[in-house]
XYZ file of C-alpha atoms in Angstrom:
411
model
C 98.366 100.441 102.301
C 95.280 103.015 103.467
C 92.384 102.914 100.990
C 89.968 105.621 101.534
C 86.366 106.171 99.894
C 86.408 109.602 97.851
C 83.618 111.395 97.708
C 84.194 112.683 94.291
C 84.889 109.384 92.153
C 82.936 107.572 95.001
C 85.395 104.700 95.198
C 87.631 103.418 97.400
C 90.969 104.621 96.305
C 94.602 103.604 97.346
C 96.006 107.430 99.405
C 99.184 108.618 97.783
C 99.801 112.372 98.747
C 101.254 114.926 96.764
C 104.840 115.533 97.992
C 106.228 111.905 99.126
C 105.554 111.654 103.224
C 104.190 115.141 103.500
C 100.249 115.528 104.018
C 97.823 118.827 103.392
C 94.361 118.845 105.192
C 91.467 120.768 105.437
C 88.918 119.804 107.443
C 85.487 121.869 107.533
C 85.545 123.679 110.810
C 82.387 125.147 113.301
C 80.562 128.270 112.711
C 81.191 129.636 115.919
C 78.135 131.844 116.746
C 76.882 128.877 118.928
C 78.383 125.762 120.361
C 79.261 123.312 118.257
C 77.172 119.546 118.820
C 77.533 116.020 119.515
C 76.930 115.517 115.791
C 79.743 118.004 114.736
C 82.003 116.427 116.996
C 81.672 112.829 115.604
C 83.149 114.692 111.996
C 85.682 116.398 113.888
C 86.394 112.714 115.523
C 86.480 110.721 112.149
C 89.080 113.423 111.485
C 91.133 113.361 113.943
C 91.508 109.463 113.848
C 91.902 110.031 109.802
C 95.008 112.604 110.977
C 96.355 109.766 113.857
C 96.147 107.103 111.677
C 98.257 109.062 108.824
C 100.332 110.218 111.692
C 100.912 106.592 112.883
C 101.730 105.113 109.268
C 104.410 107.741 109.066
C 103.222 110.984 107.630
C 103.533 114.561 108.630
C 100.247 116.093 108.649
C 99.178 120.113 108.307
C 96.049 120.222 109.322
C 93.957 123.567 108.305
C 90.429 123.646 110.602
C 88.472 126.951 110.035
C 86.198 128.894 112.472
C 83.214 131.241 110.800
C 82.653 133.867 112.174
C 81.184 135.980 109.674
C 78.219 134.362 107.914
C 74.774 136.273 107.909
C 73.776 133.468 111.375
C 76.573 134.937 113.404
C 75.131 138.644 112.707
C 71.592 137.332 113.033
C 72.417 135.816 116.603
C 74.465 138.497 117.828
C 71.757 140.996 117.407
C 69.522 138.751 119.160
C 71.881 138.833 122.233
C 72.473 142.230 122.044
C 75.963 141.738 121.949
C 78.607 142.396 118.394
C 79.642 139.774 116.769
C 82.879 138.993 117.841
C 82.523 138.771 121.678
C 80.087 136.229 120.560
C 81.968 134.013 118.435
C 85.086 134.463 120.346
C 83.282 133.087 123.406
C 81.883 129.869 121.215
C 85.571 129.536 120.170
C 87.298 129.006 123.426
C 84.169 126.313 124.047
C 85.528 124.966 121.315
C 89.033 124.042 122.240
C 87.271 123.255 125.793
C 85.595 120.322 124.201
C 88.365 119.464 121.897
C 90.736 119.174 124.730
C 87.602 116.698 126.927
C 87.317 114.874 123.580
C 90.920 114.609 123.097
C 91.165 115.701 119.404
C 94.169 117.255 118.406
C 94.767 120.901 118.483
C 95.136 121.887 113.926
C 98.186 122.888 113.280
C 96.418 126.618 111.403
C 93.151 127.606 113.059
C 92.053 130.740 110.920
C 88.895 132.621 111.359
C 86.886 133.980 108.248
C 87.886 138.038 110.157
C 91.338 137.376 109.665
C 90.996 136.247 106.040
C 88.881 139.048 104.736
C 92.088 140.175 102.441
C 92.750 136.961 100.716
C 88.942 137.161 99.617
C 88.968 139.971 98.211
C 92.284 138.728 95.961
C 90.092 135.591 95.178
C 87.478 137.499 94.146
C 89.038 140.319 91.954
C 91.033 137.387 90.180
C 87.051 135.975 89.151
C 85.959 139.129 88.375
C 88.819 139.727 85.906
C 88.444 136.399 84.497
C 84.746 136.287 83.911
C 83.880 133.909 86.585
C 82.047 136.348 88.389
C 80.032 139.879 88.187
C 78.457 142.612 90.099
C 74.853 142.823 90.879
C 72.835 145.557 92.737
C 75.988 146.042 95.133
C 76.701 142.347 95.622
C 79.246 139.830 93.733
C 78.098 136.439 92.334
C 79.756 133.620 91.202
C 78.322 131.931 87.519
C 78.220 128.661 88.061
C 78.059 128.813 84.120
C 81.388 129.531 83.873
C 82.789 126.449 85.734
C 82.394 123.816 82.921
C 82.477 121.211 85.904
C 80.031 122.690 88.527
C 78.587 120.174 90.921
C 81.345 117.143 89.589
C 81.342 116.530 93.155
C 77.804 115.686 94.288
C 77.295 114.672 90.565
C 75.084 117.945 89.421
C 73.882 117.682 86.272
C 74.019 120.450 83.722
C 70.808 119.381 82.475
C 69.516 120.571 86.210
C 70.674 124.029 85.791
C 67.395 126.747 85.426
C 67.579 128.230 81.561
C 67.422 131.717 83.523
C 69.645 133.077 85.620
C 68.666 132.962 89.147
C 70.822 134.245 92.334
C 71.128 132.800 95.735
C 71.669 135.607 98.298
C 72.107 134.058 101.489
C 75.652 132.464 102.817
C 73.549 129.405 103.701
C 69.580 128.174 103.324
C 68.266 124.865 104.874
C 67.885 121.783 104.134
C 69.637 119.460 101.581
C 68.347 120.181 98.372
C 70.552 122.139 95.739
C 70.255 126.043 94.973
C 70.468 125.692 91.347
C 71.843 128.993 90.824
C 74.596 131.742 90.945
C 75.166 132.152 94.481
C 76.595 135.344 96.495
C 80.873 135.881 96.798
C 80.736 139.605 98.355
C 78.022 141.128 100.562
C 78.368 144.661 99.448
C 76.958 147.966 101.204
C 76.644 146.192 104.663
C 76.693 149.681 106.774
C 73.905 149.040 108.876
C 74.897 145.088 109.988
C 77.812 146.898 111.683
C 80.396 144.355 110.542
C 82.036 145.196 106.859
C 85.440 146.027 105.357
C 86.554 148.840 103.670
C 88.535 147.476 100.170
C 89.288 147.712 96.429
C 85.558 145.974 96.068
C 84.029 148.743 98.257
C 82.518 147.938 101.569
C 81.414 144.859 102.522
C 82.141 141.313 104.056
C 82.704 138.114 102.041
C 80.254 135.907 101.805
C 80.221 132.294 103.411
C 81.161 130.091 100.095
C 84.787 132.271 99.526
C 85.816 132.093 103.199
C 87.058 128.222 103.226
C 89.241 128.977 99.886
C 90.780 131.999 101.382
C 91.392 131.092 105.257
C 93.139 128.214 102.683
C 95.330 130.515 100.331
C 96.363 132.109 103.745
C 97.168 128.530 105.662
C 97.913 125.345 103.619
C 98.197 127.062 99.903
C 95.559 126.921 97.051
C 95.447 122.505 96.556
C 95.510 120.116 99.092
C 95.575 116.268 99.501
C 92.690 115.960 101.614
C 89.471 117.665 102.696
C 86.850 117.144 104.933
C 83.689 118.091 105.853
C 79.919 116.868 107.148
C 77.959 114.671 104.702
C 75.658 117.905 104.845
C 78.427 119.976 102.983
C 77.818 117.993 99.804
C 75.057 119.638 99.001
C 76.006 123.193 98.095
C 79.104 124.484 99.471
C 81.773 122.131 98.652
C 81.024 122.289 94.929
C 80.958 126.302 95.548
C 84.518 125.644 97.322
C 85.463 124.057 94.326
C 84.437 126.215 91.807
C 85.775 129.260 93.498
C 89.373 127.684 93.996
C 89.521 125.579 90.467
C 88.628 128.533 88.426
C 90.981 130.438 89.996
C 94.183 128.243 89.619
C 93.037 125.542 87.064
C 94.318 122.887 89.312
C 92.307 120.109 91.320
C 91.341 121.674 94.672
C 91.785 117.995 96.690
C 92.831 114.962 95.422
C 90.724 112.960 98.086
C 87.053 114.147 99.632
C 86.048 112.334 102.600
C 82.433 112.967 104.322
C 81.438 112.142 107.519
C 77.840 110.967 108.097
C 75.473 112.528 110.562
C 74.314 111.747 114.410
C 70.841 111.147 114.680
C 69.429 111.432 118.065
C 66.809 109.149 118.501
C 66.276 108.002 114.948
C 65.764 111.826 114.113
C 68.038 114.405 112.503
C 68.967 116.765 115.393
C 67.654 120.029 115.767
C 66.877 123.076 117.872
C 63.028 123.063 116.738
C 62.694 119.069 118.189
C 64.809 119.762 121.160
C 67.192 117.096 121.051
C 70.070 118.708 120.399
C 73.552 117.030 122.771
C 76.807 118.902 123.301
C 79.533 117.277 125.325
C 78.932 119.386 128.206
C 75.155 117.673 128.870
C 77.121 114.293 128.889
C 80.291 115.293 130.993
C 77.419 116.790 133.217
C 75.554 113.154 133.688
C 78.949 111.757 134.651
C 80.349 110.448 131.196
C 83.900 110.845 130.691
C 85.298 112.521 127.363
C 87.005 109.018 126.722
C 84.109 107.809 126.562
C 82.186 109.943 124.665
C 84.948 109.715 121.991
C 84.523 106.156 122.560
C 80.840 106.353 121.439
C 81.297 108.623 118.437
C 84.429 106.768 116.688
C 82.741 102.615 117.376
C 81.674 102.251 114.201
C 82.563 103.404 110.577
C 82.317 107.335 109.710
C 80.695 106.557 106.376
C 77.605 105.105 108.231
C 74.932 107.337 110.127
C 75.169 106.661 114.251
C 71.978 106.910 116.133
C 72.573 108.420 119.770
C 70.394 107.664 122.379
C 71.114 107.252 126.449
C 70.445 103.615 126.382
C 72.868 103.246 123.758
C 75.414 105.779 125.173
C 75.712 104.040 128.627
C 75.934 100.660 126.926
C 79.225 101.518 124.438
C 80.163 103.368 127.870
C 80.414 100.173 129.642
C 82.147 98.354 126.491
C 84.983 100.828 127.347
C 85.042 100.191 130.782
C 85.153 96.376 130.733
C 87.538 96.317 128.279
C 89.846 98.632 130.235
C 89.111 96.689 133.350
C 90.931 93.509 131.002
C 93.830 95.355 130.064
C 94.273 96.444 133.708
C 94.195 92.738 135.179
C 96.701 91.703 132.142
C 99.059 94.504 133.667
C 98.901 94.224 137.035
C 99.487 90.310 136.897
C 102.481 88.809 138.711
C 104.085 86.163 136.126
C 106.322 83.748 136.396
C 109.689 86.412 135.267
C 111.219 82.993 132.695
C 108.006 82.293 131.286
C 107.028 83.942 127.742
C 104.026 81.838 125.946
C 104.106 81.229 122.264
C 100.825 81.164 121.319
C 100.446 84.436 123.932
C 103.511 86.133 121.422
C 101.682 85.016 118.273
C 98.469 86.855 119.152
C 100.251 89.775 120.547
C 102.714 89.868 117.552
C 99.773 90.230 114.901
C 97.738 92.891 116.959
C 99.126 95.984 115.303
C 99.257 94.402 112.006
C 95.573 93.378 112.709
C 94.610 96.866 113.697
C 96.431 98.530 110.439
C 94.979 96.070 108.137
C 91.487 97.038 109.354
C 92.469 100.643 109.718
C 93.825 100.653 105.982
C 90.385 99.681 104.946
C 88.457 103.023 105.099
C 89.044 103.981 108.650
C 87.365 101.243 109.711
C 87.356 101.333 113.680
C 84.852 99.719 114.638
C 86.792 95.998 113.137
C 90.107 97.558 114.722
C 88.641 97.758 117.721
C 86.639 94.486 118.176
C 90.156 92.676 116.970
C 91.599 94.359 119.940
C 89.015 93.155 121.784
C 89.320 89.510 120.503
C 93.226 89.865 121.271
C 92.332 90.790 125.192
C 90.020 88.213 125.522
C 92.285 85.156 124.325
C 94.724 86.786 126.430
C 92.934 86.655 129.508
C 91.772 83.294 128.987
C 95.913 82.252 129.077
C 96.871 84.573 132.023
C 93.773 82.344 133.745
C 96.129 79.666 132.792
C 99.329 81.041 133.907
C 100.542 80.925 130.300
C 101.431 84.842 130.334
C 105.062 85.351 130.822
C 106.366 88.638 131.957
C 107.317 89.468 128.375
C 103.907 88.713 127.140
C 102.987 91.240 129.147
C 105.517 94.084 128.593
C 105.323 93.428 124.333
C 101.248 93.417 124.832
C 101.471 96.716 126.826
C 103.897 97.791 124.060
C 101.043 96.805 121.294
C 98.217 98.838 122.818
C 100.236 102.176 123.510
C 100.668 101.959 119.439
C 97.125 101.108 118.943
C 96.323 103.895 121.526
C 98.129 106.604 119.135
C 95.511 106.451 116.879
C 92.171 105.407 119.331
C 92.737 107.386 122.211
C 90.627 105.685 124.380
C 93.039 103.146 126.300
């Protein structure tokens, strides 16, 4: 039975979903006004094996994963290229899908962009508006977190935090990780001169960063969902916002489960464009890595736990990968004797998928899936060196790694 670690009761809980064998999921997508990294990839990885592995234990999965292409950076970086804002982010999505396909992560069933969603946010926001959630000031909307009785109940704000003035956040996003204690911004209004607004019942304008998620959601998967996913970055700020927005709106529970994926540091250091270490898949696939094994090196361990990159390191899981392969490929092209099937070669290939689940049901956790694979190969080589694999050893171990393989894709 899969237990999974929620963010927002921050247990491990047992995953029931919704509607009996049926599975909603939103998973934080890229901001597409520049490529997305090595360190986004390793979320989008954690959630593509959390899709597989619901996949393989018999669910059928929507998947909802965003692109934004409308915050304040993608206006900010098109005007630096001298180019509008949607040849921009259009050509950062189909680099996207480029590395998706290298990586081998599964295409999302809905792939919405905050353009095509613009409608849906204005809805969301006319329905705070009337309800008291949210007001006008100087030409802009705001959100007051005031009104949400439960603001921050998933990083674990506390009221007492709050400022005893009102304060407003105007930006769709600030850096770092510490919390904007404050009403922050729904609807950019009056937006003439950026060149990229929408004429509606709120006036012109664009909607702002923190009520795109909720309403490329309304328009894919519906207002709730089972699942959603996201950086261990967007618990600071914007999920609570997401929640906020969506909750006040329907008085349901946005997600039942909140799953965060923790970052990629590059060399013991958070990556960034100011230290220059920055990886995308390309600069790997360019030394002569394979996307199997970068998707090796991102999902060999446990999602909850930060992974620190560096070449040593990636050549060294690289090889893992390829000696392990190397294994499985001297299992299968042995010649055995056609009437001989081991026992103790059935036992251990008999308990390798339950092995693998039992692990997998814990959290996600690959990297003990994986080395009990690896265990399994091992003792299995050492019996083929004794000519104790039997032809049926063989086929029923080949069968037990093409299952495994529907989750790992790395085999």
């Amino acid at each position: 039975m899969l237990r999974l670690y929620n963010s927002m009761s921050q247990n491990i809980e047992i995953f029931e979903s919704a509607e009996n064998g049926k599975v909603k999921m939103f998973t934080c997508g890229p901001s597409i006004y520049q490529s997305a990294h090595l360190g986004n990839y390793r979320t989008f990885l954690f959630e593509d094996i959390l899709l597989r592995y619901l996949e393989f234990t018999g669910y059928e999965v929507e998947r909802t994963l965003n692109f934004t292409d409308i915050e304040d950076k993608a206006i900010i970086e098109s005007n630096k290229n001298s180019t509008d804002v949607f040849s921009l982010t259009d050509m950062y999505a189909t680099r996207f899908f480029m590395d998706i396909a290298e990586l081998n992560i599964k295409k999302p069933t809905y792939n919405p962009k905050s353009s095509t969603s613009v409608d849906m946010a204005v809805k969301i926001i006319e329905r705070l508006l009337q309800d008291g959630h949210a007001y006008w000031y100087k030409g802009n909307v705001y959100f007051d977190i005031r009104s949400f009785k439960d603001f921050g109940k998933l990083s674990h704000l506390k009221s007492s935090d709050w400022p005893a003035k009102i304060r407003r956040f105007h930006k769709d996003t600030y850096p770092g990780n510490n919390w904007n204690i404050g009403d922050f911004i729904l609807w950019h209004g009056n937006r003439n001169e950026e060149g990229l607004s929408w004429e509606s019942s709120l006036g012109r304008g664009r909607p702002a960063w923190n009520i795109q998620d909720p309403a490329m959601l309304c328009d894919t998967l519906g207002p709730t969902v089972d699942i959603w996913c996201g950086g261990e970055d967007n618990l600071v700020r914007h999920h609570d916002y997401n929640i906020a927005v969506m909750e006040s709106v329907t008085g349901k529970r946005l997600s039942r489960y909140w799953l965060h994926g923790a970052h990629l540091l590059v060399g013991g250091k958070k990556m960034s464009k100011s230290r220059g270490n920055v990886i995308y898949p390309v600069d790997l696939l360019s030394k002569g890595y394979s996307g199997r094994e970068i998707r090796f090196f991102l999902i060999y361990g446990h999602y909850r736990k930060r992974l620190n990159f560096t070449y040593k390191a990636m050549e060294q899981r690289a090889q893992h990968l390829r000696d392990l392969l190397l294994a499985i490929d001297e299992l299968k092209r042995s010649s055995p004797d056609k009437s001989l099937e081991d026992t103790k070669a059935s036992e251990i290939i008999k308990e390798m998928v339950p092995t693998f689940k039992s692990h997998m049901d814990n959290d996600l956790d690959v990297l003990s899936a994986f080395e009990s694979l690896e265990d399994a190969i091992l003792e299995l080589g050492h019996l083929q060196d004794q000519g104790k694999m039997g032809k049926r050893n063989i086929e029923d171990l080949m069968s037990s790694i093409a299952q495994i393989n529907e989750v790992l894709r790395v085999l």
